[in-house]
mmCIF file of C-alpha atoms and ligand atoms in Angstrom:
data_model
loop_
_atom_site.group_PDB
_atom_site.id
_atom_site.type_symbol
_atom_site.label_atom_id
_atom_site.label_comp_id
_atom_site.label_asym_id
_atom_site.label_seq_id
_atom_site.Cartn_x
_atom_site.Cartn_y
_atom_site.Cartn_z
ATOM 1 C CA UNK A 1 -17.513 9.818 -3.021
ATOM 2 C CA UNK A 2 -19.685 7.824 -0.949
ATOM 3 C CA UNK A 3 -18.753 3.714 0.007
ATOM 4 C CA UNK A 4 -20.712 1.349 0.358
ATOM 5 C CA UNK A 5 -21.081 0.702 3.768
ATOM 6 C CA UNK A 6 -20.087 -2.814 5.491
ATOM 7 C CA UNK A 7 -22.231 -5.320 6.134
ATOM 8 C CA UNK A 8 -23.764 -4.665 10.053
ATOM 9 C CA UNK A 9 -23.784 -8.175 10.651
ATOM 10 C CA UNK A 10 -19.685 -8.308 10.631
ATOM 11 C CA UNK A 11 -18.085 -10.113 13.149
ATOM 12 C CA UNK A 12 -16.093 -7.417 15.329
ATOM 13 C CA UNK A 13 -12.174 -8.295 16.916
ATOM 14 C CA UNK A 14 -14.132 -8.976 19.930
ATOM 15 C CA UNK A 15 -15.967 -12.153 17.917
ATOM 16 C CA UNK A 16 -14.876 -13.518 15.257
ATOM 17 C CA UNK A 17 -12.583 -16.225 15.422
ATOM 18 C CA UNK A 18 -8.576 -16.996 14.669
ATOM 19 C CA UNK A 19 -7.627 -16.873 11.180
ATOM 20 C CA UNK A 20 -7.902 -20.082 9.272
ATOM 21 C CA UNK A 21 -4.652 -21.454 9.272
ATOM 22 C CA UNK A 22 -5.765 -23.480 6.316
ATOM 23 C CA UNK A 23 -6.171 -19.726 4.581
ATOM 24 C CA UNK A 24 -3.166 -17.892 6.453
ATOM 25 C CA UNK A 25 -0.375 -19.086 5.839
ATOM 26 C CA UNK A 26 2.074 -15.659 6.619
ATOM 27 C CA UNK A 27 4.099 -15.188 9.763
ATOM 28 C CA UNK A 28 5.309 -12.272 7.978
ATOM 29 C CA UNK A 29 3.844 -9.585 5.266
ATOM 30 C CA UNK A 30 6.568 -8.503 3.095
ATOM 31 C CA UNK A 31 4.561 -8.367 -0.456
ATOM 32 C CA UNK A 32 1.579 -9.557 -2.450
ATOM 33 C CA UNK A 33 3.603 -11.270 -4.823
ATOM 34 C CA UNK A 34 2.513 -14.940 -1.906
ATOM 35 C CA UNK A 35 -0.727 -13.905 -1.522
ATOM 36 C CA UNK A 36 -3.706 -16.104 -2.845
ATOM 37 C CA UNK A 37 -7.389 -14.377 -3.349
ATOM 38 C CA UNK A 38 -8.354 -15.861 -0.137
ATOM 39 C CA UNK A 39 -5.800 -14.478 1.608
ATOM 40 C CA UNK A 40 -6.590 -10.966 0.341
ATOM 41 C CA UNK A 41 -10.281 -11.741 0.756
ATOM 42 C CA UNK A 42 -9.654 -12.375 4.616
ATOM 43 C CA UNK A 43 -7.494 -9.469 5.265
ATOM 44 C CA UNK A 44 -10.408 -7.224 3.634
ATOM 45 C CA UNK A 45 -12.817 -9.090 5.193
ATOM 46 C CA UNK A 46 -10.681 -8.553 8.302
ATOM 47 C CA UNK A 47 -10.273 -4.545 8.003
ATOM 48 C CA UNK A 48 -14.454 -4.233 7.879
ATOM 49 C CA UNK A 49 -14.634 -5.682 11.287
ATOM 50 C CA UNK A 50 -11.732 -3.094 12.311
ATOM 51 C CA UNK A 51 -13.396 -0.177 10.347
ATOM 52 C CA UNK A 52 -16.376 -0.805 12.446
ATOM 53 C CA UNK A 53 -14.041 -0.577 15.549
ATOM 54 C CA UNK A 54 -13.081 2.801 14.045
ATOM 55 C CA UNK A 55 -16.505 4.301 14.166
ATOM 56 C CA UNK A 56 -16.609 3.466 17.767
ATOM 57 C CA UNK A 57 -16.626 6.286 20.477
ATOM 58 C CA UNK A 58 -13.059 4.181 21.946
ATOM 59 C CA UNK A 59 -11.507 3.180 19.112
ATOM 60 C CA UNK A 60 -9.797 0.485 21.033
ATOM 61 C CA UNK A 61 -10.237 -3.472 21.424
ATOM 62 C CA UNK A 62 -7.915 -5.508 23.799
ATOM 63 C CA UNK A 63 -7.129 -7.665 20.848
ATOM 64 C CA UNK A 64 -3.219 -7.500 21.283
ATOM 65 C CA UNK A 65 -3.424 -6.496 24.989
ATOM 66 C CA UNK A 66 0.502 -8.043 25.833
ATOM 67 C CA UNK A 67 1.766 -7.729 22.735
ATOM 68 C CA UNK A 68 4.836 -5.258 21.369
ATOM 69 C CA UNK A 69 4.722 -3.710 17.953
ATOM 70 C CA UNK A 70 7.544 -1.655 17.066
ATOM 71 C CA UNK A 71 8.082 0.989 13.825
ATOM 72 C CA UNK A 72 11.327 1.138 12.391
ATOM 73 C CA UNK A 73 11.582 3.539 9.509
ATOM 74 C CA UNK A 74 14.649 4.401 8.481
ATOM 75 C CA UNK A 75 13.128 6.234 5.384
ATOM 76 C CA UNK A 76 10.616 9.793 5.629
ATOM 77 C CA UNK A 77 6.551 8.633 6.613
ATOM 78 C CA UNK A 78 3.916 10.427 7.058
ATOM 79 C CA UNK A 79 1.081 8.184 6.270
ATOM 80 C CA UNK A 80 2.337 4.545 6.742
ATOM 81 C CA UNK A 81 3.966 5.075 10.200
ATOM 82 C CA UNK A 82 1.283 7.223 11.631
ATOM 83 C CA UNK A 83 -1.457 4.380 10.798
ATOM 84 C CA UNK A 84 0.558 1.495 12.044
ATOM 85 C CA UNK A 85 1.098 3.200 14.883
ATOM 86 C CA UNK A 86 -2.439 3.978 15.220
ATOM 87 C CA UNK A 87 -3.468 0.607 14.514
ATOM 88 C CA UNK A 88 -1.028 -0.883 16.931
ATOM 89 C CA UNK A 89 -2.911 1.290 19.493
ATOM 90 C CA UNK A 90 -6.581 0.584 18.461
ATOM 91 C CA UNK A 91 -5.966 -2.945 19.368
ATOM 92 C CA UNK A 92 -4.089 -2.256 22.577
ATOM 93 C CA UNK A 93 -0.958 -3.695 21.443
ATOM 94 C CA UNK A 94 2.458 -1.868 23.635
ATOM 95 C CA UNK A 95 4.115 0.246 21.007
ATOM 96 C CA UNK A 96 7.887 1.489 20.598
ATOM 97 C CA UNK A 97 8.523 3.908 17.640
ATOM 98 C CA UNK A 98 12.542 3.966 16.426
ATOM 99 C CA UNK A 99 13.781 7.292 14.332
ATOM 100 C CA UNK A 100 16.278 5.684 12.777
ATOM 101 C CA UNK A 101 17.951 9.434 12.563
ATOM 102 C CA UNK A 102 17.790 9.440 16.473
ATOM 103 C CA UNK A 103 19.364 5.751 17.499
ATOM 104 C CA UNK A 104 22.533 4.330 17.538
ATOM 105 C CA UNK A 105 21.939 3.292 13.461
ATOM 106 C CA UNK A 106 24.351 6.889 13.405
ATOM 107 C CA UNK A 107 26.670 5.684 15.832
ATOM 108 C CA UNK A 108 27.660 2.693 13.431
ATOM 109 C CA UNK A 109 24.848 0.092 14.210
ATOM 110 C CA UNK A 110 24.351 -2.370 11.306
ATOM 111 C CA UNK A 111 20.925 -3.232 10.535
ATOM 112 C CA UNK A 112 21.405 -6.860 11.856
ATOM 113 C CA UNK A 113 22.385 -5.602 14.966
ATOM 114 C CA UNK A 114 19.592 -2.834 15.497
ATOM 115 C CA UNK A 115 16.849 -5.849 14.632
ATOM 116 C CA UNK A 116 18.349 -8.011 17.650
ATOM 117 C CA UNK A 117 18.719 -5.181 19.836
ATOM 118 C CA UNK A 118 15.106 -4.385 19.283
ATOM 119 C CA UNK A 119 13.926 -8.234 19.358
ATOM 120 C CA UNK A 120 15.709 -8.471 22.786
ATOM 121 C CA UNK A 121 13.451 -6.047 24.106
ATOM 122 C CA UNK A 122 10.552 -8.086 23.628
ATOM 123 C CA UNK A 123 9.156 -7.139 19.849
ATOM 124 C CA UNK A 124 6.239 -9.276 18.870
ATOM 125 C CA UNK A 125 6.024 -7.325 15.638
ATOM 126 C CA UNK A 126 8.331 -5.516 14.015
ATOM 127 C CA UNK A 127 6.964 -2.889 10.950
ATOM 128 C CA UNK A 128 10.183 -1.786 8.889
ATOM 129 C CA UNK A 129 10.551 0.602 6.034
ATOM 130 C CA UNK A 130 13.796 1.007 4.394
ATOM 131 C CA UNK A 131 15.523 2.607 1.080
ATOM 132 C CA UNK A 132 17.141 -0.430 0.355
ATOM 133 C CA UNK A 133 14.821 -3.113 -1.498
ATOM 134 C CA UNK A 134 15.289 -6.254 0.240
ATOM 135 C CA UNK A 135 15.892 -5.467 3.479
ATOM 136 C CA UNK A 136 12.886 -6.403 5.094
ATOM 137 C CA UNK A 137 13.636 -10.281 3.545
ATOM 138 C CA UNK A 138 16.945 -10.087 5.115
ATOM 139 C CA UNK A 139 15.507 -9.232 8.383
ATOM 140 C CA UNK A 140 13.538 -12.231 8.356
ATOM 141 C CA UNK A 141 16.422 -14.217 8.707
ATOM 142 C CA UNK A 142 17.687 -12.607 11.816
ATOM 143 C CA UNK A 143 14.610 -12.095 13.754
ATOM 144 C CA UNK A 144 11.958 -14.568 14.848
ATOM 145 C CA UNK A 145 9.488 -12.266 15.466
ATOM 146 C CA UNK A 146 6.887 -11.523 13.013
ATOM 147 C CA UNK A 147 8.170 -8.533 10.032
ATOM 148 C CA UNK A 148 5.963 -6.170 8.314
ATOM 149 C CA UNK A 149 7.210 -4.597 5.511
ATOM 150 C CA UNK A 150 6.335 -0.728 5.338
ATOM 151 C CA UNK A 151 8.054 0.048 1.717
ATOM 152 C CA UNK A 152 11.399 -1.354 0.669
ATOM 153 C CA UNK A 153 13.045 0.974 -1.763
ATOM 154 C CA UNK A 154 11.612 0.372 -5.209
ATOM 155 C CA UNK A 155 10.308 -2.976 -4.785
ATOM 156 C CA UNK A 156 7.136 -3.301 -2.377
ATOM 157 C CA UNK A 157 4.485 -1.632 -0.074
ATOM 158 C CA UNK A 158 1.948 -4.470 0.414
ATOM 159 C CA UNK A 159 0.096 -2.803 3.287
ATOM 160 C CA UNK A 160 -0.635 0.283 0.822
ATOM 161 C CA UNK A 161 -1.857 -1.711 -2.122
ATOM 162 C CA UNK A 162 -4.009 -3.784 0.488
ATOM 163 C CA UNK A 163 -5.837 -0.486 1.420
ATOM 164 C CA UNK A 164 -6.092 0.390 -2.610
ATOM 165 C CA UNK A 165 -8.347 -2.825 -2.757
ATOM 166 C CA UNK A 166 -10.206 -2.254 0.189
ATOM 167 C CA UNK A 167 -11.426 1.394 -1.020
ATOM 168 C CA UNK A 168 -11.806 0.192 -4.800
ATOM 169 C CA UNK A 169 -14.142 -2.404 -3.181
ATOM 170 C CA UNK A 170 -15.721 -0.555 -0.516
ATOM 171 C CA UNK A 171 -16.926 1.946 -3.204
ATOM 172 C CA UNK A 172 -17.006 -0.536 -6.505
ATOM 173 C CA UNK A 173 -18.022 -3.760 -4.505
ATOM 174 C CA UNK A 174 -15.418 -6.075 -6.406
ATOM 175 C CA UNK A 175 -12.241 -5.697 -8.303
ATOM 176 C CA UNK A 176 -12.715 -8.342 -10.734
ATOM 177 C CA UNK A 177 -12.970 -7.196 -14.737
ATOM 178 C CA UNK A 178 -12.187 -3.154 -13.047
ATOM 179 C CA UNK A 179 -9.722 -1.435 -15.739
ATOM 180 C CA UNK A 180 -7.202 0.281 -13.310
ATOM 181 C CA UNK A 181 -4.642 2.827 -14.474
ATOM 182 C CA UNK A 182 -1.724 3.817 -13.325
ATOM 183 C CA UNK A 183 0.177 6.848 -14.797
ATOM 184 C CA UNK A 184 3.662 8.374 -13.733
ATOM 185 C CA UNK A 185 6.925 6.938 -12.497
ATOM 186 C CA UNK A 186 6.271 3.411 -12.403
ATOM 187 C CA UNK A 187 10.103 2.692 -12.385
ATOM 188 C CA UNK A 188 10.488 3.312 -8.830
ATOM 189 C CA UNK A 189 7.057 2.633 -7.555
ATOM 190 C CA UNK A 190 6.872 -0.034 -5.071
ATOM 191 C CA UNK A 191 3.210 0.759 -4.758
ATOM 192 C CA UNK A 192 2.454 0.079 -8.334
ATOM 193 C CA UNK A 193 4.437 -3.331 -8.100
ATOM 194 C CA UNK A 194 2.513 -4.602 -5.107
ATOM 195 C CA UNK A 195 -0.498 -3.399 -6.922
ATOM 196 C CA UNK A 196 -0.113 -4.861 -9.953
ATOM 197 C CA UNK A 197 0.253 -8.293 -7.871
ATOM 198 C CA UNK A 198 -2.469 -7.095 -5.574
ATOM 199 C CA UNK A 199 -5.239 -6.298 -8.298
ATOM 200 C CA UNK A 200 -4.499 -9.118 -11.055
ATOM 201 C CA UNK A 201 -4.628 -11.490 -8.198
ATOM 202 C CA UNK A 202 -8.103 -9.952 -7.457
ATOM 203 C CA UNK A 203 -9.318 -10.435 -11.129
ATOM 204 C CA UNK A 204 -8.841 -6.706 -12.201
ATOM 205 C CA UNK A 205 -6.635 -5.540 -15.132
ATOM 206 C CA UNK A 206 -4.075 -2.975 -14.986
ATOM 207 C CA UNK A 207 -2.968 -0.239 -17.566
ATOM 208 C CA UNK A 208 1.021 1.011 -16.073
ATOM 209 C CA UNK A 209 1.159 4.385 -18.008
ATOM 210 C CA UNK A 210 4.461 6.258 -18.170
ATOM 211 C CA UNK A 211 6.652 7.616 -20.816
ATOM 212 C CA UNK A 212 9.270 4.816 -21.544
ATOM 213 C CA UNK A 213 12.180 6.233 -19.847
ATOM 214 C CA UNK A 214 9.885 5.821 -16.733
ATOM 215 C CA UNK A 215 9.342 2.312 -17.339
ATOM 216 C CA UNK A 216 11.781 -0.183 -15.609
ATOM 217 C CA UNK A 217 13.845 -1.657 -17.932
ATOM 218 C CA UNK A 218 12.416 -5.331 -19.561
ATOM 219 C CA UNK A 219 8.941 -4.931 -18.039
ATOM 220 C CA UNK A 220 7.537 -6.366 -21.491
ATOM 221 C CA UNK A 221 9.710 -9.616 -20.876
ATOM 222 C CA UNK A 222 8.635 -9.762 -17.063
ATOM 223 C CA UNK A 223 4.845 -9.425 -17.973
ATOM 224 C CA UNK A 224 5.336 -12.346 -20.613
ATOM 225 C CA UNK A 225 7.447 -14.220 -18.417
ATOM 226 C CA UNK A 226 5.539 -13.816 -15.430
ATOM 227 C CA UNK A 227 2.160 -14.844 -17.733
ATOM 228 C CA UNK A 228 0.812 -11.711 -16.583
ATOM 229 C CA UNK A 229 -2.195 -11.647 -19.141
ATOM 230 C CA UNK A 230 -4.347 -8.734 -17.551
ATOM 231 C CA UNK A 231 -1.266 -6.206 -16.916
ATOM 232 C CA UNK A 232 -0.823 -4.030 -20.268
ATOM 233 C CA UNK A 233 1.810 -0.665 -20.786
ATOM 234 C CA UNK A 234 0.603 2.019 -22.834
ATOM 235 C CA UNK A 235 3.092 5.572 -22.944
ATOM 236 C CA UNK A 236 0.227 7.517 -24.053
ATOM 237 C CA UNK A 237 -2.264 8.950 -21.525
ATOM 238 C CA UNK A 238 -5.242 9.342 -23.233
ATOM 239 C CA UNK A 239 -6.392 5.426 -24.143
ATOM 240 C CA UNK A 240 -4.649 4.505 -20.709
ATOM 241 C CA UNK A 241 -8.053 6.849 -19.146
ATOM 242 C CA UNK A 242 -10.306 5.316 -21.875
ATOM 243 C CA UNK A 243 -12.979 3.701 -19.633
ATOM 244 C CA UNK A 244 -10.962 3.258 -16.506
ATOM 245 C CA UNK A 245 -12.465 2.312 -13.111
ATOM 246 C CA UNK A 246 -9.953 3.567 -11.432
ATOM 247 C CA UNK A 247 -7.190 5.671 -12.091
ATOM 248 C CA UNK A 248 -3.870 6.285 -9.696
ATOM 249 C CA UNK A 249 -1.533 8.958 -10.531
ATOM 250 C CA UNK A 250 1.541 8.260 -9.136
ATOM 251 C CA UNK A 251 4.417 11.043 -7.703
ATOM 252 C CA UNK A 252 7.598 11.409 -9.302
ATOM 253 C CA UNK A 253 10.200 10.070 -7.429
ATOM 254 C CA UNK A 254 12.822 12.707 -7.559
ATOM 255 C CA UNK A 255 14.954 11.249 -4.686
ATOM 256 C CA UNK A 256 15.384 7.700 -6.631
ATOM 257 C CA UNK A 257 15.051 9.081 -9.987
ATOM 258 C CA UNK A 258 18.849 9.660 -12.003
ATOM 259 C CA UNK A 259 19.422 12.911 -14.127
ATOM 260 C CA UNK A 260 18.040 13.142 -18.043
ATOM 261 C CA UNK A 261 14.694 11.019 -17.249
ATOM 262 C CA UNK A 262 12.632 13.140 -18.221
ATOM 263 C CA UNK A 263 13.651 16.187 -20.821
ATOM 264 C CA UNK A 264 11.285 18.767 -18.296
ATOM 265 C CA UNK A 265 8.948 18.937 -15.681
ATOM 266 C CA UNK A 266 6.686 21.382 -17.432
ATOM 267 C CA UNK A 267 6.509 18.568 -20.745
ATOM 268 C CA UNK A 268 5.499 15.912 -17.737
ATOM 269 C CA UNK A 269 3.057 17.770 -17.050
ATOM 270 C CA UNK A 270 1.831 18.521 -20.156
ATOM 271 C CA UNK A 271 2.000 15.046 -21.429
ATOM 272 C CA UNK A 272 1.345 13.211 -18.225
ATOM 273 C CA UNK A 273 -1.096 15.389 -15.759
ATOM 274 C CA UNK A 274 -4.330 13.645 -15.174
ATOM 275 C CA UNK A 275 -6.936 16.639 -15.617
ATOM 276 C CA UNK A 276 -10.430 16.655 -15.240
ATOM 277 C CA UNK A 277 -10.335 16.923 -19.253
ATOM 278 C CA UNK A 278 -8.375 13.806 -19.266
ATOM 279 C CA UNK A 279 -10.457 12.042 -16.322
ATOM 280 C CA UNK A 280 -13.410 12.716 -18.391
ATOM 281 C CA UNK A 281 -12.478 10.232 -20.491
ATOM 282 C CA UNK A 282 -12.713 6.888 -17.836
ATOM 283 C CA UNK A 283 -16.157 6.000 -16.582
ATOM 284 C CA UNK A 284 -18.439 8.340 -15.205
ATOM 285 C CA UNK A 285 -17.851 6.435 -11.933
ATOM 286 C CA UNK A 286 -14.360 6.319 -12.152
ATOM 287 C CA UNK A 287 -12.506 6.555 -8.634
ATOM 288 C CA UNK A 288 -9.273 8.828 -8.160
ATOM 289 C CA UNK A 289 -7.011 7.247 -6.270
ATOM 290 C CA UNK A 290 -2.897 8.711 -5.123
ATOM 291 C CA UNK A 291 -0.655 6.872 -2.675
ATOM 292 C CA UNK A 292 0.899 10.293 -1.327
ATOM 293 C CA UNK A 293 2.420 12.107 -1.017
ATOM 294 C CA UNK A 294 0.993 14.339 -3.467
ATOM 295 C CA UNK A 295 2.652 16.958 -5.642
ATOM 296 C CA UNK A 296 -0.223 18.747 -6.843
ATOM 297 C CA UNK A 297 0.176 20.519 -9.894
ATOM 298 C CA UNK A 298 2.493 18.200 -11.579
ATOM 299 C CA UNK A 299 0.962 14.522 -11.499
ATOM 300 C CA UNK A 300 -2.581 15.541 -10.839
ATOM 301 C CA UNK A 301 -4.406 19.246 -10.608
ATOM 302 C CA UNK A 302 -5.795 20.374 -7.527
ATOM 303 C CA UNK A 303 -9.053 20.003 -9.559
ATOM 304 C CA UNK A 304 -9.280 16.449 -9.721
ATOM 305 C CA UNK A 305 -7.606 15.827 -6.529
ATOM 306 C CA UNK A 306 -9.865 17.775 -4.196
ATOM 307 C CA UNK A 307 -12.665 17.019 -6.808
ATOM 308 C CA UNK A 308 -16.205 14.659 -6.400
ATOM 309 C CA UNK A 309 -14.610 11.563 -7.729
ATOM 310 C CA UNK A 310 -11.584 11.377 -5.418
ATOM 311 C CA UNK A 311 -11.186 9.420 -2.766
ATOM 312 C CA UNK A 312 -7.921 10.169 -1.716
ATOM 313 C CA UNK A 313 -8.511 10.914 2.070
ATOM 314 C CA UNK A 314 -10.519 7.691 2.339
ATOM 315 C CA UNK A 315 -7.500 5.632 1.295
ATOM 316 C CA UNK A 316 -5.624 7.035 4.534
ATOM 317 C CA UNK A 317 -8.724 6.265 6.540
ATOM 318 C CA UNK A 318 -8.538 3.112 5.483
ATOM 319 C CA UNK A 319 -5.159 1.956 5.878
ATOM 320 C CA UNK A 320 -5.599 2.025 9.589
ATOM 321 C CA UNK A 321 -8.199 -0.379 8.992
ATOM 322 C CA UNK A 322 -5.878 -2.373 7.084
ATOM 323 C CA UNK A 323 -3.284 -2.254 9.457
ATOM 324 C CA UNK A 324 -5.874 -2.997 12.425
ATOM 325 C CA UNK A 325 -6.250 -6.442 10.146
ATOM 326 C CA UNK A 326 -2.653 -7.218 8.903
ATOM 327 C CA UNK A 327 -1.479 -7.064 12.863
ATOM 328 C CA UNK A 328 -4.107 -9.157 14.161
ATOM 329 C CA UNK A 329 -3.851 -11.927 11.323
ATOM 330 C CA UNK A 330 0.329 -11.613 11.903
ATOM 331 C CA UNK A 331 0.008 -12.030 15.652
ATOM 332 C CA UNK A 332 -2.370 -15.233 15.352
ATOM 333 C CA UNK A 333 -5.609 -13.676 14.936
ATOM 334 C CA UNK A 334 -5.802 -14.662 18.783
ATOM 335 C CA UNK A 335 -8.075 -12.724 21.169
ATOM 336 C CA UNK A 336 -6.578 -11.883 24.111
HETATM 337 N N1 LIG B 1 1.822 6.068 0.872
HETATM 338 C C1 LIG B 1 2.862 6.193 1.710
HETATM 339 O O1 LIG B 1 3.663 5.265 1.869
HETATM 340 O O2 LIG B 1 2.927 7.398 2.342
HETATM 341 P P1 LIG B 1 4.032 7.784 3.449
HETATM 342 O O3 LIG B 1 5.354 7.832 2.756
HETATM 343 O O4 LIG B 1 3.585 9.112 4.008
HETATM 344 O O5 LIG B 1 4.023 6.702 4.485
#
């Protein structure tokens, strides 16, 4: 699907000025759950000057020239770590990359001790993910360097729900009144979380589809609690897709998920696949969406996610964009 395309009279990293500190308020990203609108409207305002970097012949501004950003994953990336990475480098930023596999995390290093290691060697930024939810927030109070948080187990991936708005409004121009969907495991989606803060916060509402033993437990309570108005659940498929803007099947998460969740793959999949029969039901201009990785043939069908209304490759475009913007506001939004 064609986006729209940014405004040409953007301000590039080369121009525009420091971050409002009267709008920024973060020294570290670690969900959406703090964010205001404004904040979300500068970091997407942000990412178009850095997506115009990206159509540059050298895709690279001295923006963070001095500056050290270092990746610490100690989960499987494919997508996140690559575009940080990326991003780190667009903006000329020095960048270390740990495997947690291949450092001394196997010879018995605690987490605590791996962060000071790595702030001793002069990291500005530090972009973690991790299995266990939380650990980013504990890292924050060990480290004075700025903390990015890449996924934490169940509970957040802000910089991937950040690029979910950007291509929703690069192609829909706004996310306010939008009907988004999202179908599959939304027990042990940190994506969906972040999104749900990310998108209400934006004005949109949001439809979490899943069959109920793929709901977490109490999420009725937590929407009423949390006054969550324009987040809904629905366990059947068909009126989630009922005039959707966008729709976001998510993967299931075999290596959180316990035994007996489901009674089979093949009824998922039956019950839950999101078809081009079933996608015919949201709006003709409905927008595909998938976090990755995807397991094609179970959550979605090849059809729909190679098909005309997916933009599925654009989101991973995009997230270096994102990142470009969520490095340069966390360093100061200070030219160098
Ligand atoms: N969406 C996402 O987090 O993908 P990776 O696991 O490949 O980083």
């Amino acid at each position: 699907m064609k986006a729209i395309e940014p405004n040409s009279s953007i301000a590039t990293p080369e121009t525009f000025p420091p971050p409002s500190v009267a709008v920024w308020q973060h020294s570290h990203v670690l969900d959406l759950d703090d964010f205001t609108q404004e904040e979300i409207e500068l970091v997407l305002e942000t990412a178009d000057a850095m997506a115009e970097v990206l159509t540059r012949e050298v895709k690279r501004v001295p923006t963070l020239r001095g500056k050290t950003v270092v990746t610490m994953f100690y989960e499987p990336s494919t997508r996140t770590r690559a575009s940080f990475e990326l991003a780190a480098k667009n903006l000329s930023a020095d960048t270390v990359s740990l495997d947690a596999s291949k450092s001394s995390i196997v010879k018995g290093e605690s987490l605590i001790d791996s962060l000071r290691t790595i702030q001793a060697l002069g990291a500005d930024i530090i972009v973690m993910r991790h299995s266990q939810s939380g650990a980013p927030y504990l890292a924050t109070q060990h480290v004075t360097c700025s903390l990015i948080n890449a996924g934490d187990g169940w509970h957040a991936h802000p910089s991937q729900a950040l690029l979910d708005l950007y291509t929703i409004r690069r192609h829909l121009g706004t996310l306010a009144n939008l009907k988004v969907t999202i179908i599959g495991d939304i027990m042990h989606s940190r994506v969906a979380r972040s999104n749900v803060w990310g998108m209400t916060t934006m004005g949109a509402r949001v439809i979490l589809c899943a069959p109920p033993t793929l709901l977490p437990r109490g999420l009725d309570s937590f929407i009423a609690n949390c006054q969550l108005p324009n987040v809904s659940i629905e366990t059947e498929i068909e009126p989630a897709l009922k005039n959707a803007d966008v729709v976001m099947p998510l993967r299931l998460q075999m290596e959180r998920q316990q035994s007996g969740l489901l009674p089979s793959l093949r009824e998922y999949i039956q019950l839950y696949q999101l078809t081009l029969e079933r996608l015919s039901l949201a709006k003709p201009h409905v927008l595909v969406m998938h976090p990755g990785p995807i397991n094609e043939g179970i959550e979605i069908s090849p059809e729909v996610a190679h098909g005309a209304q997916s933009v599925i490759e654009e989101q991973v475009t995009n997230g270096v964009a994102i990142r470009m913007a969520l490095l340069y506001l966390i360093a100061g939004g200070k030219n160098k």
